[in-house]
Each structure stands twice: as C-alpha cells, then as structure tokens.
Amino acid sequence: MQHPVDPSTYDYSDPFGSMAGRSYAHTGSDYIVAYGEVYSVADAIVYHTGWNDGNGNYICCYLPGHDWDGVEGGAYIAYLHLSSINVNEGDSVKQGQKIGVSGNTGSNSRGPHLHVTLSNSDLAYLGLGAKVDPFAYIQARLGFPVPPKPVEPPKPTPVPPTPAGPPTPVKLTPAQQRQAIAKQRQYLKDARTNLANERRLGSRKDERKMAKYREQIARAQTRIKNIRRNGY
C-alpha cells in the first residue's frame, strides 16, 4: 500500500477519533494538501463517485483482498473534499494511479485538504460502517504487495422499486355516467337546501355547518364536471 498523498502532510493535530470541536469523533485521517494529485492507496475498484453536501466531491473504492482490521474480505476507502474526480464508477485502478485532485469542497471542509475514511461499509464516504484509523492502517502496510487477481466487490443491496402511482380510473359507460351525474345533482340539491336553511337562522346560524355545506356543493359540482369531461 501507499499513502494517497505525501505522508508528511498528515495532520497530527486532528487524528482519527479526535473530537476537535465536533459533536462526533473524527471519522478518518486528514492530509493538509492544497489541490494536489490524489493517488489510489492500493489496487482497487471504484465503487462510488459523486457529490455530498457535507463531504463535497468524493470517491469510494473497494480494496479487494485487503483485510479490514485483521479480518479478511476487503475494505472500503473514501477520499473526500476533492476538487476534481478522474475515475468513474466500476473502474479498476492500480496502486499509485491518479484518481483525483484534493480540494475544499463540501460544507464540512474548512480549508483545502484530503480526508480519507476506511471502513467495512460501502458507505464509507458518509462516515458509516465500522471504521479504523486510515493513516495507521496504511502506515502498517506500506509496500505490501497487492493481490495479483482482482476480486469483484460484493453486490450492493438492491433498492426497492418506487411504488406505482394510483391506478387510472376506469371510464364509465354512458348509462353509468348519467346515473352518477344524477346522484351528484341530488347531493348538490341537498347541500344547497341545507345551506339555505342555515342562512335563515340569522344570528343563530352555525358557520361550521355552512362551511361544510359549501364544501359539499363545490365537491358535487367538480364531480359533475369531471364525469362530463373525462367520463369518470
């Protein structure tokens, strides 16, 4: 493995797990580098790329064959706050290959730097999953050979399909339309009668009842228009 940028730029003042004025522990390691080239720490498969409001432009890669905290099966590494991305989802990249340029994107960034998160989750770019100290992890494996055979990353959990919208109403036959209109006209007549009777009460009239009758009138009128226009 190798560091994604010059390791001398590592920010020792804000290490992994540090609070440093946050309401949560630091989820990764920072390298104070202004708009420098970012290199893949190992042979990897680009799993996600995109934008996040807090973390800006990001790249999340799967590291096949690398153990995660002593457990074999691969790990995920995320590079955050990039100014540009030079790879696409699904790309296979080699250790030392340029994948982007560090930057100052995202509301969580307070100046140009590279933030790296290492976890066992493909949502590492959101700081999720069980995390380890990326700087220490890489430092302990500097120069380790990468597996000669690429391993496919696990398939992401499928997203449930969006529920279908409401069914299209069935058009009524002409006879059914006449019956429906007649029924709505009766509703309309009853509501108008009730409204007129309530008005005759003068100061004793109930405004809530009058509002209800007006709503019934409007609903019946709209229903009649829809039946005539659309057939349902």
Short mmCIF file of C-alpha atoms in Angstrom, two decimals:
data_model
loop_
_atom_site.label_atom_id
_atom_site.label_comp_id
_atom_site.label_asym_id
_atom_site.label_seq_id
_atom_site.Cartn_x
_atom_site.Cartn_y
_atom_site.Cartn_z
CA MET A 1 0.00 0.00 0.00
CA GLN A 2 0.93 3.67 -0.13
CA HIS A 3 -0.43 6.94 1.20
CA PRO A 4 -2.80 8.82 -1.16
CA VAL A 5 -0.60 11.95 -0.98
CA ASP A 6 2.73 12.87 0.60
CA PRO A 7 2.53 11.35 4.12
CA SER A 8 4.44 14.32 5.53
CA THR A 9 1.26 16.37 5.03
CA TYR A 10 -0.66 14.20 7.54
CA ASP A 11 -2.47 16.35 10.14
CA TYR A 12 -1.29 15.01 13.51
CA SER A 13 -3.32 17.71 15.30
CA ASP A 14 -6.64 16.14 14.30
CA PRO A 15 -6.19 12.35 14.16
CA PHE A 16 -8.78 9.63 13.72
CA GLY A 17 -11.23 9.66 16.64
CA SER A 18 -10.44 13.24 17.66
CA MET A 19 -13.35 15.48 18.69
CA ALA A 20 -11.57 18.80 17.91
CA GLY A 21 -14.69 20.91 18.43
CA ARG A 22 -17.02 18.43 16.74
CA SER A 23 -20.13 16.82 18.17
CA TYR A 24 -18.81 13.48 16.86
CA ALA A 25 -15.44 11.77 16.60
CA HIS A 26 -13.30 12.35 13.51
CA THR A 27 -14.18 9.57 11.07
CA GLY A 28 -10.86 9.44 9.24
CA SER A 29 -7.43 10.96 8.63
CA ASP A 30 -6.63 14.36 7.14
CA TYR A 31 -3.74 15.37 4.91
CA ILE A 32 -3.19 19.12 4.65
CA VAL A 33 -2.52 19.38 0.95
CA ALA A 34 -3.79 22.17 -1.28
CA TYR A 35 -5.09 20.96 -4.63
CA GLY A 36 -2.60 18.15 -5.07
CA GLU A 37 -2.92 14.92 -7.01
CA VAL A 38 -4.55 12.06 -5.09
CA TYR A 39 -3.36 8.51 -5.74
CA SER A 40 -5.02 5.17 -5.09
CA VAL A 41 -3.57 3.60 -1.93
CA ALA A 42 -3.75 0.11 -3.49
CA ASP A 43 -5.20 -1.80 -6.42
CA ALA A 44 -8.90 -1.11 -6.11
CA ILE A 45 -12.28 -1.00 -7.78
CA VAL A 46 -14.08 2.35 -7.89
CA TYR A 47 -17.37 1.72 -6.12
CA HIS A 48 -18.98 5.17 -5.83
CA THR A 49 -18.18 8.66 -7.06
CA GLY A 50 -20.29 11.74 -6.65
CA TRP A 51 -21.20 14.76 -4.57
CA ASN A 52 -22.29 15.04 -0.94
CA ASP A 53 -23.31 18.36 0.62
CA GLY A 54 -21.07 17.88 3.65
CA ASN A 55 -18.19 15.96 2.07
CA GLY A 56 -18.13 17.51 -1.39
CA ASN A 57 -16.75 15.55 -4.33
CA TYR A 58 -15.86 12.04 -3.20
CA ILE A 59 -14.51 8.72 -4.44
CA CYS A 60 -15.22 5.45 -2.61
CA CYS A 61 -13.13 2.42 -3.60
CA TYR A 62 -13.27 -1.26 -2.70
CA LEU A 63 -9.91 -2.78 -1.74
CA PRO A 64 -10.20 -6.47 -2.61
CA GLY A 65 -8.01 -8.90 -0.73
CA HIS A 66 -7.04 -6.39 1.94
CA ASP A 67 -8.06 -7.29 5.44
CA TRP A 68 -10.21 -4.95 7.44
CA ASP A 69 -8.88 -4.61 10.97
CA GLY A 70 -7.43 -8.11 10.81
CA VAL A 71 -10.45 -9.65 9.11
CA GLU A 72 -10.05 -10.78 5.50
CA GLY A 73 -12.64 -9.95 2.88
CA GLY A 74 -11.84 -6.46 1.68
CA ALA A 75 -12.22 -2.90 2.91
CA TYR A 76 -13.62 0.37 1.58
CA ILE A 77 -11.72 3.64 1.43
CA ALA A 78 -13.26 7.04 0.73
CA TYR A 79 -11.46 10.18 -0.44
CA LEU A 80 -13.40 13.36 0.39
CA HIS A 81 -13.48 17.12 -0.40
CA LEU A 82 -11.91 16.63 -3.85
CA SER A 83 -11.74 19.46 -6.34
CA SER A 84 -11.93 17.02 -9.25
CA ILE A 85 -12.51 13.31 -9.91
CA ASN A 86 -10.54 11.45 -12.57
CA VAL A 87 -12.17 8.00 -12.42
CA ASN A 88 -15.60 6.52 -13.00
CA GLU A 89 -17.68 4.01 -11.07
CA GLY A 90 -16.64 0.46 -11.99
CA ASP A 91 -13.08 1.41 -13.00
CA SER A 92 -10.24 -0.82 -11.84
CA VAL A 93 -7.33 1.31 -10.64
CA LYS A 94 -3.75 0.43 -9.80
CA GLN A 95 -1.85 1.39 -6.68
CA GLY A 96 -0.30 4.81 -7.27
CA GLN A 97 -2.69 5.71 -10.10
CA LYS A 98 -4.01 9.28 -10.03
CA ILE A 99 -7.72 9.23 -9.18
CA GLY A 100 -8.42 12.90 -8.42
CA VAL A 101 -7.24 16.21 -7.04
CA SER A 102 -7.64 17.31 -3.44
CA GLY A 103 -9.67 20.41 -2.70
CA ASN A 104 -12.03 22.27 -0.41
CA THR A 105 -15.49 21.09 -1.46
CA GLY A 106 -18.40 20.34 0.89
CA SER A 107 -19.67 22.22 3.95
CA ASN A 108 -17.58 20.06 6.34
CA SER A 109 -14.32 21.34 4.84
CA ARG A 110 -12.64 24.33 6.47
CA GLY A 111 -9.77 24.61 4.03
CA PRO A 112 -8.02 22.66 1.26
CA HIS A 113 -7.18 19.16 2.46
CA LEU A 114 -7.79 15.47 1.77
CA HIS A 115 -9.92 13.47 4.19
CA VAL A 116 -9.71 9.67 4.00
CA THR A 117 -12.13 7.25 5.70
CA LEU A 118 -11.55 3.48 5.91
CA SER A 119 -14.36 1.15 6.96
CA ASN A 120 -16.08 -2.14 6.23
CA SER A 121 -19.04 -0.38 4.57
CA ASP A 122 -19.55 0.80 1.01
CA LEU A 123 -20.99 3.94 2.64
CA ALA A 124 -17.57 4.90 3.96
CA TYR A 125 -17.92 8.21 2.10
CA LEU A 126 -20.69 9.07 4.59
CA GLY A 127 -18.54 8.07 7.55
CA LEU A 128 -20.59 4.91 8.09
CA GLY A 129 -19.60 1.37 8.97
CA ALA A 130 -17.02 0.11 11.47
CA LYS A 131 -14.04 2.38 10.94
CA VAL A 132 -10.30 2.15 11.61
CA ASP A 133 -7.52 4.74 11.56
CA PRO A 134 -6.65 5.09 7.84
CA PHE A 135 -3.21 6.64 8.41
CA ALA A 136 -2.16 3.92 10.85
CA TYR A 137 -3.65 1.19 8.63
CA ILE A 138 -1.74 2.36 5.56
CA GLN A 139 1.43 3.06 7.54
CA ALA A 140 1.44 -0.53 8.83
CA ARG A 141 1.13 -1.92 5.30
CA LEU A 142 3.47 0.30 3.29
CA GLY A 143 4.94 -1.64 0.39
CA PHE A 144 2.74 -4.68 0.89
CA PRO A 145 2.10 -6.42 -2.47
CA VAL A 146 -1.42 -6.27 -3.79
CA PRO A 147 -3.29 -9.45 -4.80
CA PRO A 148 -2.44 -10.45 -8.39
CA LYS A 149 -6.03 -11.47 -9.09
CA PRO A 150 -8.75 -8.81 -8.88
CA VAL A 151 -11.76 -9.68 -6.79
CA GLU A 152 -15.21 -8.45 -7.68
CA PRO A 153 -16.80 -6.23 -5.00
CA PRO A 154 -19.94 -7.50 -3.32
CA LYS A 155 -23.18 -6.50 -4.98
CA PRO A 156 -24.89 -3.51 -3.35
CA THR A 157 -28.23 -4.13 -1.69
CA PRO A 158 -30.89 -3.56 -4.37
CA VAL A 159 -33.07 -0.51 -3.86
CA PRO A 160 -36.77 -1.39 -3.67
CA PRO A 161 -38.68 -0.16 -6.71
CA THR A 162 -40.66 3.04 -6.34
CA PRO A 163 -44.31 2.20 -5.66
CA ALA A 164 -46.54 2.72 -8.65
CA GLY A 165 -48.87 5.69 -8.64
CA PRO A 166 -52.62 5.47 -8.19
CA PRO A 167 -54.44 3.33 -10.78
CA THR A 168 -56.00 5.08 -13.74
CA PRO A 169 -59.77 5.46 -13.16
CA VAL A 170 -61.98 3.26 -15.32
CA LYS A 171 -64.13 5.24 -17.72
CA LEU A 172 -67.87 4.90 -17.07
CA THR A 173 -70.33 3.83 -19.73
CA PRO A 174 -72.80 6.49 -20.90
CA ALA A 175 -75.53 4.93 -18.74
CA GLN A 176 -73.26 4.87 -15.69
CA GLN A 177 -72.30 8.49 -16.34
CA ARG A 178 -75.96 9.56 -16.36
CA GLN A 179 -76.58 7.70 -13.10
CA ALA A 180 -73.50 9.23 -11.47
CA ILE A 181 -74.45 12.75 -12.57
CA ALA A 182 -78.00 12.29 -11.28
CA LYS A 183 -76.61 11.16 -7.91
CA GLN A 184 -74.29 14.16 -7.70
CA ARG A 185 -77.12 16.51 -8.63
CA GLN A 186 -79.13 15.15 -5.71
CA TYR A 187 -76.15 15.72 -3.40
CA LEU A 188 -75.87 19.25 -4.80
CA LYS A 189 -79.56 19.93 -4.26
CA ASP A 190 -79.48 18.65 -0.67
CA ALA A 191 -76.39 20.71 0.19
CA ARG A 192 -77.90 23.88 -1.27
CA THR A 193 -81.11 23.29 0.69
CA ASN A 194 -79.20 22.75 3.92
CA LEU A 195 -77.13 25.89 3.30
CA ALA A 196 -80.26 27.99 2.64
CA ASN A 197 -81.96 26.66 5.80
CA GLU A 198 -78.90 27.50 7.87
CA ARG A 199 -78.80 31.04 6.49
CA ARG A 200 -82.43 31.60 7.56
CA LEU A 201 -81.37 31.14 11.18
CA GLY A 202 -79.74 34.55 11.07
CA SER A 203 -77.60 35.21 14.13
CA ARG A 204 -78.13 31.59 15.28
CA LYS A 205 -76.58 30.10 12.15
CA ASP A 206 -73.62 27.72 12.56
CA GLU A 207 -70.64 28.87 10.45
CA ARG A 208 -69.02 25.43 10.60
CA LYS A 209 -72.12 23.81 9.12
CA MET A 210 -72.28 26.46 6.42
CA ALA A 211 -68.65 25.85 5.51
CA LYS A 212 -69.34 22.09 5.33
CA TYR A 213 -72.35 22.62 3.02
CA ARG A 214 -70.31 24.94 0.75
CA GLU A 215 -67.63 22.27 0.51
CA GLN A 216 -70.26 19.65 -0.40
CA ILE A 217 -71.60 21.95 -3.11
CA ALA A 218 -68.14 22.55 -4.60
CA ARG A 219 -67.28 18.85 -4.47
CA ALA A 220 -70.51 17.82 -6.23
CA GLN A 221 -70.06 20.49 -8.92
CA THR A 222 -66.47 19.36 -9.55
CA ARG A 223 -67.55 15.73 -9.70
CA ILE A 224 -70.21 16.50 -12.31
CA LYS A 225 -67.67 18.44 -14.42
CA ASN A 226 -65.15 15.58 -14.27
CA ILE A 227 -67.76 12.99 -15.31
CA ARG A 228 -68.80 15.12 -18.28
CA ARG A 229 -65.23 15.91 -19.30
CA ASN A 230 -63.38 12.66 -18.60
CA GLY A 231 -66.10 10.02 -18.35
CA TYR A 232 -65.29 9.09 -14.73
#
